C-alpha cells in the first residue's frame, strides 16, 4: 500500500512480519446501562497508555473521525503532555469530507459505502498523510438512533494505519448512542495499543485484514 510510505517519519524494523495476537474479526461488545463496563465510556487508561507508547518510540498520531465526532482526539488531548504525540484530527462526518479532505476515493465509497472496513482504512491513511503523523486512526459507523446505509445501529469500523502496515476491526456494539460512541473511542485506542506493542516486541510490518475485509474485496 503506497499510502503507508507517505507522511510521518519513516522507520524500518525489518520486513514481512505479520503481527499475531491482534484480533480483527467482528465481535459484540456489551455496555452497561450507565455506560460503564469493559467498553463503556472511553477507557480512562487507554489514551494515556497509547501516548506513553508512542512517546517512547518518538512517534505521532492523527485521527479521522466520523461517528465519534472528535471524541478520539478529545480523549488523547485530555492527557497532559499529549502535544508531543498528537498531530491533530479531522472530523469527517459528511461523506464529502471523507472524499474531498481525507482523499477517500469516490469509487471506494461507491463500492463499499462510508460504513465499511475499506473506508475506515482509507480514512486512517488520509489522516496520517494529511497531518504528517506516523500513525493514523479512523472511526466510522452507525451510532444511532436510526440505521444508516442499511446498517443497524452499533455497526462500527475502526482502523489503524502506519508505515508498518494497516489493521481494520469490525465491531457490533450494543447500547445507547453515547455508549456506542464511547466504546468506539476505547476500541480504536486499544487497537493502536495492541499493534504498537506487538511491533515493539517483534520487529516487522503488519498487513492484517479481517474476514470482513476479504469479503468486501
CSV table of C-alpha atoms in Angstrom, one decimal:
chain,number,residue,atom,x,y,z
A,1,UNK,CA,0.0,0.0,0.0
A,2,UNK,CA,1.8,3.1,-1.2
A,3,UNK,CA,0.0,5.4,1.3
A,4,UNK,CA,1.9,3.7,4.1
A,5,UNK,CA,5.1,5.2,2.9
A,6,UNK,CA,3.9,8.8,2.7
A,7,UNK,CA,3.8,11.2,5.6
A,8,UNK,CA,5.3,11.0,9.0
A,9,UNK,CA,8.8,9.9,9.9
A,10,UNK,CA,9.8,6.6,8.3
A,11,UNK,CA,11.3,3.9,10.4
A,12,UNK,CA,12.3,0.4,9.4
A,13,UNK,CA,12.2,-2.5,11.8
A,14,UNK,CA,12.8,-5.3,9.3
A,15,UNK,CA,10.1,-6.5,6.9
A,16,UNK,CA,7.4,-9.0,6.3
A,17,UNK,CA,6.4,-9.9,9.8
A,18,UNK,CA,2.7,-10.5,10.2
A,19,UNK,CA,1.8,-9.3,13.7
A,20,UNK,CA,-0.1,-12.0,15.6
A,21,UNK,CA,-2.4,-11.6,18.6
A,22,UNK,CA,-4.3,-8.6,17.2
A,23,UNK,CA,-7.9,-9.7,16.6
A,24,UNK,CA,-9.6,-8.1,13.7
A,25,UNK,CA,-12.8,-10.1,13.3
A,26,UNK,CA,-16.2,-8.8,14.1
A,27,UNK,CA,-17.4,-9.1,17.7
A,28,UNK,CA,-20.1,-7.8,20.0
A,29,UNK,CA,-19.3,-5.5,22.9
A,30,UNK,CA,-22.0,-5.1,25.5
A,31,UNK,CA,-22.1,-1.9,27.6
A,32,UNK,CA,-23.8,-1.3,30.9
A,33,UNK,CA,-26.9,0.8,31.3
A,34,UNK,CA,-24.8,3.6,32.7
A,35,UNK,CA,-22.2,3.4,30.0
A,36,UNK,CA,-19.7,1.6,32.3
A,37,UNK,CA,-18.2,-1.8,31.6
A,38,UNK,CA,-15.4,-3.2,29.5
A,39,UNK,CA,-16.0,-0.8,26.7
A,40,UNK,CA,-18.5,1.8,28.1
A,41,UNK,CA,-17.2,5.3,28.3
A,42,UNK,CA,-13.8,5.9,26.8
A,43,UNK,CA,-11.4,3.7,28.9
A,44,UNK,CA,-9.6,6.2,31.1
A,45,UNK,CA,-6.3,4.5,30.7
A,46,UNK,CA,-6.3,3.7,27.0
A,47,UNK,CA,-5.3,7.2,25.9
A,48,UNK,CA,-2.5,7.5,28.4
A,49,UNK,CA,-1.1,4.1,27.5
A,50,UNK,CA,-1.1,4.9,23.8
A,51,UNK,CA,0.6,8.3,24.4
A,52,UNK,CA,3.3,6.7,26.6
A,53,UNK,CA,3.9,4.0,24.0
A,54,UNK,CA,4.2,6.4,21.1
A,55,UNK,CA,6.1,9.0,23.0
A,56,UNK,CA,8.7,6.3,23.9
A,57,UNK,CA,9.1,5.5,20.2
A,58,UNK,CA,9.2,9.1,19.2
A,59,UNK,CA,6.1,8.7,17.0
A,60,UNK,CA,3.0,10.7,16.4
A,61,UNK,CA,-0.7,10.1,15.8
A,62,UNK,CA,-3.6,11.7,13.9
A,63,UNK,CA,-7.3,10.8,13.8
A,64,UNK,CA,-10.1,10.8,11.2
A,65,UNK,CA,-13.4,10.6,13.0
A,66,UNK,CA,-16.9,10.1,11.7
A,67,UNK,CA,-19.4,8.8,14.3
A,68,UNK,CA,-17.1,9.8,17.2
A,69,UNK,CA,-17.1,13.4,16.1
A,70,UNK,CA,-13.8,14.4,17.7
A,71,UNK,CA,-14.0,12.2,20.9
A,72,UNK,CA,-10.8,10.3,20.0
A,73,UNK,CA,-8.8,13.5,19.8
A,74,UNK,CA,-10.5,14.7,23.0
A,75,UNK,CA,-9.6,11.6,24.9
A,76,UNK,CA,-5.9,11.9,23.7
A,77,UNK,CA,-5.6,15.6,24.4
A,78,UNK,CA,-7.1,15.2,27.8
A,79,UNK,CA,-3.8,13.7,28.9
A,80,UNK,CA,-1.1,16.2,30.0
A,81,UNK,CA,1.8,16.3,27.6
A,82,UNK,CA,-0.1,14.9,24.7
A,83,UNK,CA,1.0,17.7,22.4
A,84,UNK,CA,4.3,15.9,21.8
A,85,UNK,CA,2.4,13.0,20.2
A,86,UNK,CA,-0.9,14.2,18.9
A,87,UNK,CA,-0.7,15.9,15.5
A,88,UNK,CA,-4.4,16.6,15.2
A,89,UNK,CA,-7.6,15.3,13.7
A,90,UNK,CA,-10.3,15.6,11.1
A,91,UNK,CA,-14.0,15.3,11.9
A,92,UNK,CA,-15.2,13.8,8.6
A,93,UNK,CA,-18.8,13.4,9.5
A,94,UNK,CA,-20.0,14.0,5.9
A,95,UNK,CA,-19.2,11.6,3.1
A,96,UNK,CA,-18.0,14.6,1.1
A,97,UNK,CA,-15.4,15.4,3.7
A,98,UNK,CA,-14.1,11.9,3.7
A,99,UNK,CA,-13.7,12.2,-0.1
A,100,UNK,CA,-12.5,15.8,-0.5
A,101,UNK,CA,-10.4,16.3,2.6
A,102,UNK,CA,-9.2,12.8,3.5
A,103,UNK,CA,-8.9,11.6,0.0
A,104,UNK,CA,-11.1,8.5,0.3
A,105,UNK,CA,-11.6,7.5,-3.4
A,106,UNK,CA,-15.1,8.1,-4.7
A,107,UNK,CA,-15.0,4.7,-6.3
A,108,UNK,CA,-14.3,3.1,-2.9
A,109,UNK,CA,-17.2,5.0,-1.3
A,110,UNK,CA,-19.5,3.9,-4.2
A,111,UNK,CA,-18.5,0.3,-3.9
A,112,UNK,CA,-18.3,-0.2,-0.1
A,113,UNK,CA,-20.1,2.8,1.4
A,114,UNK,CA,-18.9,5.1,4.2
A,115,UNK,CA,-19.6,2.5,6.9
A,116,UNK,CA,-17.1,-0.2,5.8
A,117,UNK,CA,-13.6,-1.5,6.5
A,118,UNK,CA,-12.1,-0.2,3.3
A,119,UNK,CA,-13.4,3.3,4.1
A,120,UNK,CA,-12.0,3.2,7.6
A,121,UNK,CA,-8.6,2.2,6.3
A,122,UNK,CA,-8.6,4.9,3.7
A,123,UNK,CA,-9.7,7.5,6.3
A,124,UNK,CA,-6.9,6.5,8.6
A,125,UNK,CA,-4.3,6.7,5.8
A,126,UNK,CA,-5.7,10.0,4.7
A,127,UNK,CA,-5.4,11.5,8.3
A,128,UNK,CA,-1.9,10.2,8.6
A,129,UNK,CA,-0.8,11.7,5.3
A,130,UNK,CA,-2.7,15.0,5.6
A,131,UNK,CA,-1.4,15.7,9.1
A,132,UNK,CA,2.1,14.2,8.8
A,133,UNK,CA,1.8,11.6,11.5
A,134,UNK,CA,3.4,8.2,11.9
A,135,UNK,CA,0.0,6.6,12.8
A,136,UNK,CA,-3.5,7.3,11.5
A,137,UNK,CA,-6.7,6.3,13.3
A,138,UNK,CA,-10.2,6.2,11.9
A,139,UNK,CA,-13.7,5.6,13.2
A,140,UNK,CA,-16.8,5.2,11.0
A,141,UNK,CA,-20.2,3.6,11.8
A,142,UNK,CA,-23.7,4.0,13.0
A,143,UNK,CA,-24.2,5.4,16.5
A,144,UNK,CA,-28.0,5.6,16.2
A,145,UNK,CA,-30.7,6.1,16.9
A,146,UNK,CA,-31.6,5.1,13.4
A,147,UNK,CA,-29.9,2.7,10.9
A,148,UNK,CA,-27.7,4.2,8.1
A,149,UNK,CA,-26.9,2.9,4.6
A,150,UNK,CA,-28.7,-0.3,5.5
A,151,UNK,CA,-26.5,-1.0,8.6
A,152,UNK,CA,-28.0,-1.5,12.0
A,153,UNK,CA,-27.2,0.8,15.0
A,154,UNK,CA,-23.9,-0.3,16.5
A,155,UNK,CA,-22.2,-1.3,13.3
A,156,UNK,CA,-18.7,0.3,13.6
A,157,UNK,CA,-15.4,0.0,11.8
A,158,UNK,CA,-12.1,1.2,13.3
A,159,UNK,CA,-8.8,1.3,11.6
A,160,UNK,CA,-5.1,1.9,12.3
A,161,UNK,CA,-2.6,2.7,9.6
A,162,UNK,CA,1.1,3.3,9.8
A,163,UNK,CA,4.3,2.8,7.9
A,164,UNK,CA,4.4,-0.7,9.2
A,165,UNK,CA,1.0,-1.7,7.9
A,166,UNK,CA,-2.7,-1.5,8.5
A,167,UNK,CA,-5.3,-3.1,10.7
A,168,UNK,CA,-9.1,-2.9,10.5
A,169,UNK,CA,-11.5,-4.1,13.1
A,170,UNK,CA,-15.3,-4.5,12.5
A,171,UNK,CA,-17.4,-4.1,15.6
A,172,UNK,CA,-21.1,-4.7,16.5
A,173,UNK,CA,-21.7,-2.6,19.6
A,174,UNK,CA,-24.7,-2.5,21.9
A,175,UNK,CA,-26.0,0.3,23.9
A,176,UNK,CA,-27.2,3.9,23.6
A,177,UNK,CA,-25.8,6.4,21.1
A,178,UNK,CA,-23.4,7.7,23.8
A,179,UNK,CA,-22.3,4.2,24.7
A,180,UNK,CA,-21.6,3.3,21.1
A,181,UNK,CA,-19.6,6.4,20.6
A,182,UNK,CA,-17.6,6.0,23.8
A,183,UNK,CA,-17.0,2.3,23.2
A,184,UNK,CA,-15.7,3.1,19.7
A,185,UNK,CA,-13.1,5.5,21.1
A,186,UNK,CA,-11.9,2.8,23.5
A,187,UNK,CA,-11.8,0.2,20.8
A,188,UNK,CA,-9.7,2.3,18.3
A,189,UNK,CA,-7.2,3.3,21.0
A,190,UNK,CA,-6.8,-0.2,22.3
A,191,UNK,CA,-6.4,-1.5,18.7
A,192,UNK,CA,-3.5,1.0,18.2
A,193,UNK,CA,-2.0,0.0,21.6
A,194,UNK,CA,-2.1,-3.7,20.6
A,195,UNK,CA,-0.4,-3.1,17.2
A,196,UNK,CA,2.3,-0.9,18.7
A,197,UNK,CA,3.0,-3.3,21.5
A,198,UNK,CA,3.3,-6.2,19.0
A,199,UNK,CA,5.7,-4.2,16.8
A,200,UNK,CA,7.7,-3.3,19.9
A,201,UNK,CA,8.3,-6.9,20.8
A,202,UNK,CA,8.5,-8.4,17.3
A,203,UNK,CA,10.1,-6.1,14.8
A,204,UNK,CA,8.5,-6.1,11.4
A,205,UNK,CA,5.5,-4.9,9.4
A,206,UNK,CA,1.8,-5.7,9.7
A,207,UNK,CA,-0.7,-6.2,7.0
A,208,UNK,CA,-3.7,-7.6,8.8
A,209,UNK,CA,-7.1,-7.8,7.2
A,210,UNK,CA,-10.3,-9.1,8.9
A,211,UNK,CA,-12.5,-11.7,7.4
A,212,UNK,CA,-15.0,-8.9,6.5
A,213,UNK,CA,-12.3,-7.1,4.5
A,214,UNK,CA,-11.7,-10.2,2.4
A,215,UNK,CA,-15.4,-10.4,1.7
A,216,UNK,CA,-15.6,-6.7,0.7
A,217,UNK,CA,-12.7,-7.2,-1.7
